[in-house]
Short mmCIF file of C-alpha atoms in Angstrom, two decimals:
data_model
loop_
_atom_site.label_atom_id
_atom_site.label_comp_id
_atom_site.label_asym_id
_atom_site.label_seq_id
_atom_site.Cartn_x
_atom_site.Cartn_y
_atom_site.Cartn_z
CA MET A 1091 -149.16 127.42 -43.39
CA ASN A 1092 -145.79 125.57 -43.25
CA LYS A 1093 -147.67 123.17 -40.35
CA ILE A 1094 -150.29 122.34 -43.02
CA LEU A 1095 -148.10 121.22 -45.79
CA ARG A 1096 -145.77 119.16 -43.43
CA PHE A 1097 -149.27 117.43 -42.03
CA VAL A 1098 -150.14 116.98 -46.15
CA ALA A 1099 -146.77 115.36 -46.79
CA VAL A 1100 -146.98 112.87 -43.65
CA LEU A 1101 -150.86 112.00 -44.74
CA PHE A 1102 -149.53 111.24 -48.37
CA LEU A 1103 -146.21 109.17 -47.05
CA ALA A 1104 -148.85 107.22 -44.93
CA ALA A 1105 -151.35 106.34 -47.71
CA SER A 1106 -148.61 105.54 -50.18
CA LEU A 1107 -147.17 102.95 -48.06
CA PRO A 1108 -149.62 100.40 -47.98
CA GLY A 1109 -149.53 100.61 -51.39
CA CYS A 1110 -145.77 100.24 -51.63
CA LYS A 1111 -146.08 96.81 -49.66
CA SER A 1112 -148.62 95.44 -51.15
CA GLN A 1113 -147.29 96.01 -54.44
CA TYR A 1114 -143.90 94.31 -53.17
CA GLU A 1115 -145.96 91.41 -51.88
CA ALA A 1116 -147.82 91.12 -54.97
CA LEU A 1117 -144.43 90.61 -56.82
CA LEU A 1118 -143.44 87.73 -54.17
CA ASN A 1119 -146.92 86.49 -54.57
CA ASN A 1120 -146.87 86.47 -58.59
CA THR A 1121 -146.02 83.53 -60.13
CA ASP A 1122 -145.12 84.69 -63.73
CA PRO A 1123 -140.94 83.80 -63.70
CA ASP A 1124 -140.46 86.59 -66.17
CA VAL A 1125 -142.23 89.21 -64.15
CA LYS A 1126 -140.26 88.18 -60.93
CA TYR A 1127 -136.90 87.97 -62.39
CA ALA A 1128 -137.13 90.80 -63.71
CA ALA A 1129 -137.91 92.65 -60.54
CA ALA A 1130 -135.71 90.76 -58.55
CA PHE A 1131 -132.62 91.93 -61.03
CA ASP A 1132 -134.23 95.47 -61.04
CA PHE A 1133 -134.04 95.70 -56.66
CA PHE A 1134 -130.51 94.18 -56.52
CA ASN A 1135 -129.06 97.06 -59.02
CA GLN A 1136 -130.60 99.30 -57.21
CA GLY A 1137 -129.23 98.22 -54.20
CA LYS A 1138 -131.52 97.12 -52.12
CA TYR A 1139 -130.19 93.57 -51.38
CA THR A 1140 -132.56 92.50 -48.91
CA LYS A 1141 -136.19 92.64 -51.40
CA ALA A 1142 -133.75 90.93 -53.92
CA ALA A 1143 -132.84 87.97 -52.17
CA GLN A 1144 -136.52 87.51 -50.62
CA LEU A 1145 -137.69 87.71 -54.39
CA PHE A 1146 -134.52 85.08 -55.83
CA GLU A 1147 -135.60 82.67 -52.90
CA SER A 1148 -138.95 82.73 -53.87
CA LEU A 1149 -138.42 82.79 -57.92
CA SER A 1150 -135.91 79.55 -57.26
CA ALA A 1151 -139.05 77.59 -56.69
CA ILE A 1152 -140.62 78.32 -59.89
CA THR A 1153 -136.85 78.21 -62.00
CA SER A 1154 -135.70 75.09 -60.14
CA GLY A 1155 -134.66 72.91 -63.02
CA THR A 1156 -134.77 75.31 -65.93
CA GLU A 1157 -131.77 76.74 -67.69
CA ARG A 1158 -132.22 80.13 -64.80
CA ASP A 1159 -131.79 77.60 -62.13
CA ASP A 1160 -128.07 78.33 -61.53
CA THR A 1161 -128.50 82.40 -61.83
CA VAL A 1162 -131.41 82.72 -59.77
CA GLN A 1163 -129.74 80.18 -56.96
CA TYR A 1164 -126.11 82.51 -57.45
CA TYR A 1165 -127.89 85.50 -56.98
CA TRP A 1166 -129.96 84.77 -53.83
CA GLY A 1167 -126.67 84.24 -52.48
CA LEU A 1168 -125.20 87.01 -53.95
CA SER A 1169 -127.74 89.14 -52.42
CA ASN A 1170 -127.42 88.07 -49.05
CA TYR A 1171 -124.13 88.58 -49.30
CA ARG A 1172 -124.24 92.22 -50.30
CA ALA A 1173 -126.95 92.74 -47.39
CA ARG A 1174 -124.45 91.09 -45.20
CA ASP A 1175 -126.58 88.28 -43.85
CA TYR A 1176 -123.05 85.81 -44.25
CA TYR A 1177 -124.17 83.18 -42.75
CA THR A 1178 -127.25 82.70 -44.75
CA ALA A 1179 -125.19 83.50 -47.58
CA GLU A 1180 -122.68 80.84 -47.29
CA THR A 1181 -125.09 78.67 -46.61
CA ASN A 1182 -126.86 79.41 -50.50
CA PHE A 1183 -123.01 79.23 -51.85
CA SER A 1184 -122.40 75.81 -50.18
CA THR A 1185 -125.68 74.69 -51.40
CA PHE A 1186 -125.09 76.20 -54.92
CA MET A 1187 -121.49 74.79 -54.99
CA MET A 1188 -123.09 71.01 -54.61
CA ASN A 1189 -125.59 71.75 -57.29
CA PHE A 1190 -124.16 73.24 -59.94
CA PRO A 1191 -120.31 72.41 -59.88
CA ARG A 1192 -119.89 73.43 -63.28
CA SER A 1193 -122.11 76.92 -63.33
CA PRO A 1194 -120.06 80.01 -64.67
CA PHE A 1195 -120.75 81.44 -61.26
CA GLY A 1196 -118.76 78.32 -59.47
CA GLU A 1197 -115.68 79.99 -59.29
CA THR A 1198 -116.88 83.11 -57.47
CA ALA A 1199 -119.00 81.24 -55.32
CA ARG A 1200 -116.75 79.34 -54.07
CA PHE A 1201 -114.55 81.89 -53.10
CA LEU A 1202 -117.79 83.86 -51.72
CA ARG A 1203 -118.35 81.37 -49.24
CA LEU A 1204 -115.01 81.27 -48.05
CA ASP A 1205 -115.48 85.32 -47.46
CA CYS A 1206 -118.57 84.19 -45.50
CA LEU A 1207 -116.88 82.19 -43.38
CA TYR A 1208 -113.81 85.06 -43.07
CA ARG A 1209 -116.50 87.61 -41.99
CA SER A 1210 -118.30 85.59 -39.26
CA THR A 1211 -115.32 85.04 -37.35
CA LEU A 1212 -115.42 86.88 -33.93
CA ARG A 1213 -112.60 89.39 -32.47
CA TYR A 1214 -109.95 87.45 -30.76
CA GLU A 1215 -111.53 87.23 -27.30
CA LEU A 1216 -114.00 85.74 -28.19
CA ASP A 1217 -115.26 82.29 -29.38
CA GLN A 1218 -112.84 80.46 -32.28
CA VAL A 1219 -114.26 77.87 -33.55
CA PRO A 1220 -115.66 79.95 -36.57
CA THR A 1221 -111.93 81.28 -36.95
CA HIS A 1222 -110.73 77.45 -37.38
CA THR A 1223 -113.74 76.37 -39.50
CA ALA A 1224 -113.11 79.42 -41.99
CA ILE A 1225 -108.97 78.19 -41.50
CA SER A 1226 -109.62 74.67 -42.66
CA ALA A 1227 -112.49 75.79 -45.50
CA ILE A 1228 -109.38 78.08 -46.79
CA THR A 1229 -106.38 76.29 -46.65
CA GLU A 1230 -108.79 73.54 -48.93
CA TYR A 1231 -109.41 75.59 -51.47
CA VAL A 1232 -105.84 77.26 -51.66
CA SER A 1233 -104.45 73.65 -51.80
CA GLU A 1234 -107.23 72.56 -54.39
CA TYR A 1235 -107.10 76.00 -56.39
CA PRO A 1236 -103.82 77.10 -56.46
CA ASP A 1237 -104.31 79.21 -59.75
CA SER A 1238 -106.91 80.61 -58.43
CA PRO A 1239 -107.50 84.63 -58.94
CA TYR A 1240 -108.65 84.88 -55.15
CA ILE A 1241 -105.21 83.11 -53.90
CA GLU A 1242 -103.58 86.14 -52.85
CA VAL A 1243 -107.12 87.34 -50.81
CA CYS A 1244 -107.31 83.93 -49.23
CA ASP A 1245 -103.35 84.31 -48.21
CA ASN A 1246 -104.19 87.61 -46.74
CA MET A 1247 -107.08 85.91 -44.96
CA LEU A 1248 -104.95 82.97 -43.31
CA SER A 1249 -102.39 85.64 -42.23
CA ASP A 1250 -105.27 87.79 -40.44
CA LEU A 1251 -107.10 84.34 -38.94
CA ASN A 1252 -103.89 82.70 -38.11
CA GLU A 1253 -102.80 86.04 -36.00
CA ARG A 1254 -105.93 86.28 -34.17
CA LEU A 1255 -105.05 82.55 -32.69
CA ASP A 1256 -101.76 83.28 -31.86
CA ARG A 1257 -102.45 86.34 -30.22
CA LYS A 1258 -105.54 84.83 -27.97
CA VAL A 1259 -103.19 82.11 -26.92
CA TYR A 1260 -100.63 84.67 -25.74
CA GLU A 1261 -103.32 86.96 -24.03
CA SER A 1262 -104.58 84.20 -22.46
CA ALA A 1263 -101.23 83.51 -21.02
CA LYS A 1264 -100.26 86.95 -20.21
CA LEU A 1265 -103.31 87.37 -18.12
CA TYR A 1266 -101.20 85.75 -15.27
CA TYR A 1267 -98.63 88.51 -15.50
CA LYS A 1268 -101.46 91.15 -15.28
CA MET A 1269 -102.81 88.98 -12.44
CA GLU A 1270 -99.68 88.95 -10.37
CA ASP A 1271 -99.64 85.19 -10.43
CA TYR A 1272 -96.07 85.14 -11.78
CA LYS A 1273 -95.57 81.30 -11.15
CA ALA A 1274 -98.66 80.86 -13.32
CA ALA A 1275 -97.59 82.91 -15.84
CA GLN A 1276 -94.17 81.23 -16.37
CA VAL A 1277 -95.96 78.03 -16.70
CA ALA A 1278 -98.62 79.04 -19.50
CA LEU A 1279 -96.27 81.47 -21.00
CA ARG A 1280 -93.89 78.44 -21.63
CA ASN A 1281 -96.61 76.22 -22.62
CA VAL A 1282 -97.62 79.08 -25.82
CA LEU A 1283 -93.78 78.22 -27.09
CA LYS A 1284 -94.16 74.67 -26.62
CA GLU A 1285 -97.18 73.98 -28.51
CA ASP A 1286 -96.46 76.34 -31.39
CA SER A 1287 -92.98 77.64 -31.14
CA ASP A 1288 -93.39 79.95 -34.06
CA ASN A 1289 -96.11 82.00 -32.62
CA LEU A 1290 -96.26 85.17 -34.23
CA TYR A 1291 -96.06 86.74 -30.73
CA ARG A 1292 -92.75 85.01 -29.85
CA GLU A 1293 -90.56 87.90 -28.98
CA GLU A 1294 -93.64 89.26 -26.17
CA VAL A 1295 -93.87 85.36 -25.01
CA LEU A 1296 -90.49 85.40 -24.22
CA TYR A 1297 -90.41 88.75 -22.97
CA TYR A 1298 -93.07 88.18 -20.35
CA THR A 1299 -91.69 85.15 -19.43
CA ALA A 1300 -88.37 86.52 -18.39
CA MET A 1301 -90.53 89.03 -16.45
CA ALA A 1302 -92.40 86.62 -14.55
CA SER A 1303 -89.06 84.91 -13.75
CA TYR A 1304 -87.67 88.07 -12.69
CA LYS A 1305 -91.00 89.09 -10.22
CA TYR A 1306 -91.24 85.30 -8.44
CA ALA A 1307 -87.56 85.64 -7.66
CA GLU A 1308 -87.79 89.12 -6.71
CA LEU A 1309 -91.01 87.99 -4.51
CA SER A 1310 -89.59 84.96 -2.98
CA VAL A 1311 -88.25 84.10 0.40
CA TYR A 1312 -84.69 84.62 0.75
CA GLU A 1313 -83.67 80.83 0.75
CA LYS A 1314 -85.52 80.76 -2.79
CA LYS A 1315 -84.23 83.73 -4.49
CA LYS A 1316 -80.96 82.19 -5.98
CA GLU A 1317 -82.70 79.29 -7.76
CA ARG A 1318 -85.17 81.86 -8.98
CA TYR A 1319 -82.97 84.89 -9.88
CA MET A 1320 -80.72 81.95 -11.86
CA THR A 1321 -83.79 80.98 -13.56
CA PHE A 1322 -84.30 84.42 -14.62
CA VAL A 1323 -80.59 84.97 -15.57
CA ASP A 1324 -81.90 81.68 -18.25
CA ASP A 1325 -84.93 83.00 -19.59
CA TYR A 1326 -82.64 86.59 -19.84
CA LEU A 1327 -80.29 85.33 -22.34
CA ASN A 1328 -82.79 83.27 -24.42
CA PHE A 1329 -84.26 86.24 -25.27
CA ILE A 1330 -81.38 88.77 -25.73
CA GLY A 1331 -80.14 85.68 -28.04
CA GLU A 1332 -83.15 85.66 -30.29
CA PHE A 1333 -84.03 89.44 -29.84
CA PRO A 1334 -80.52 91.95 -29.20
CA GLU A 1335 -82.25 94.79 -30.40
CA SER A 1336 -85.82 94.38 -28.82
CA LYS A 1337 -87.61 97.53 -27.11
CA HIS A 1338 -87.84 95.65 -24.30
CA ARG A 1339 -84.08 94.87 -23.92
CA GLY A 1340 -83.30 98.42 -21.57
CA GLU A 1341 -85.64 96.75 -19.01
CA LEU A 1342 -84.15 92.98 -18.69
CA ASP A 1343 -80.57 94.68 -19.02
CA GLY A 1344 -81.70 96.64 -15.79
CA ASN A 1345 -83.23 93.01 -14.14
CA TYR A 1346 -80.37 91.12 -15.27
CA ASN A 1347 -78.09 93.57 -13.21
CA ARG A 1348 -79.79 93.47 -10.03
CA ALA A 1349 -79.96 89.52 -10.53
CA ARG A 1350 -76.59 89.37 -10.97
CA LYS A 1351 -75.84 91.94 -8.19
CA PHE A 1352 -77.78 89.49 -5.83
CA LEU A 1353 -76.26 86.37 -7.25
CA SER A 1354 -72.64 87.87 -6.71
CA SER A 1355 -73.61 88.87 -3.40
CA LEU A 1356 -74.16 85.04 -2.38
CA THR A 1357 -71.06 84.12 -3.85
CA ASN A 1358 -68.66 86.91 -1.76
CA SER A 1359 -70.76 85.74 1.32
CA GLY A 1360 -70.20 81.91 0.17
CA ALA A 1361 -66.34 82.68 -0.09
CA ALA A 1362 -66.14 85.18 2.83
CA ALA A 1363 -67.74 82.18 5.08
CA GLU A 1364 -65.04 79.56 3.64
CA SER A 1365 -62.12 81.55 4.27
CA SER A 1366 -63.15 82.09 7.58
CA VAL A 1367 -63.68 78.62 8.20
CA GLU A 1368 -60.41 78.06 6.80
CA LYS A 1369 -58.55 80.09 9.41
#
């Protein structure tokens, strides 16, 4: 009996699908602006944003130049935004801003365009061109609309995006350290702060710079050790000067003591040699 009921249900569903599809297609092809307008908002209010976006797009050709024009255009973008199609929504809002600069939806549209750009950015490991684009647009908005109710959100976006850029350059430089190419790591890490002294990962950059210097000296031939340990000592002193309470302090202190012991042994050996010559 259950099998029969399930079979009937499947038949009923299969039979109903073409009708639903035809009904929606009829709405898309309908040229009555009132019918299509009501249907578009009905889908939007039900959370069926993809269908709503298609209806608003179709409706835009009918309502162009009418009093409904900006409303339709705005909700077309908002439907795509709610459907998480941020690329299309950003295009919608950009066009909207150009066509309706004085619309009551204008301020929200400007912000939503920025939010689309922000949401279209990628993880720090990936291409950061979208991040730069978003930062430029958000910075321009904050400068142009300092009293906007969205300023705090924009500031949070900028903080997140700038952190992403800082992390990318830091992680790229640290990669040399992970590969145990300590000389290249020294150069790359120093360049991070040379190009941006306010990098949010400054403590970690200085830590790995010092560690790269120490390991480079440690692995060097005897004749090169003195010079390279002295470089590490400079890096160590720079680090603790800025971050005396760092979690890395213990490890670096240990390396510093070993470096000093080696340098002291050279000094003692030199003094002993001079003493023997004098005698």
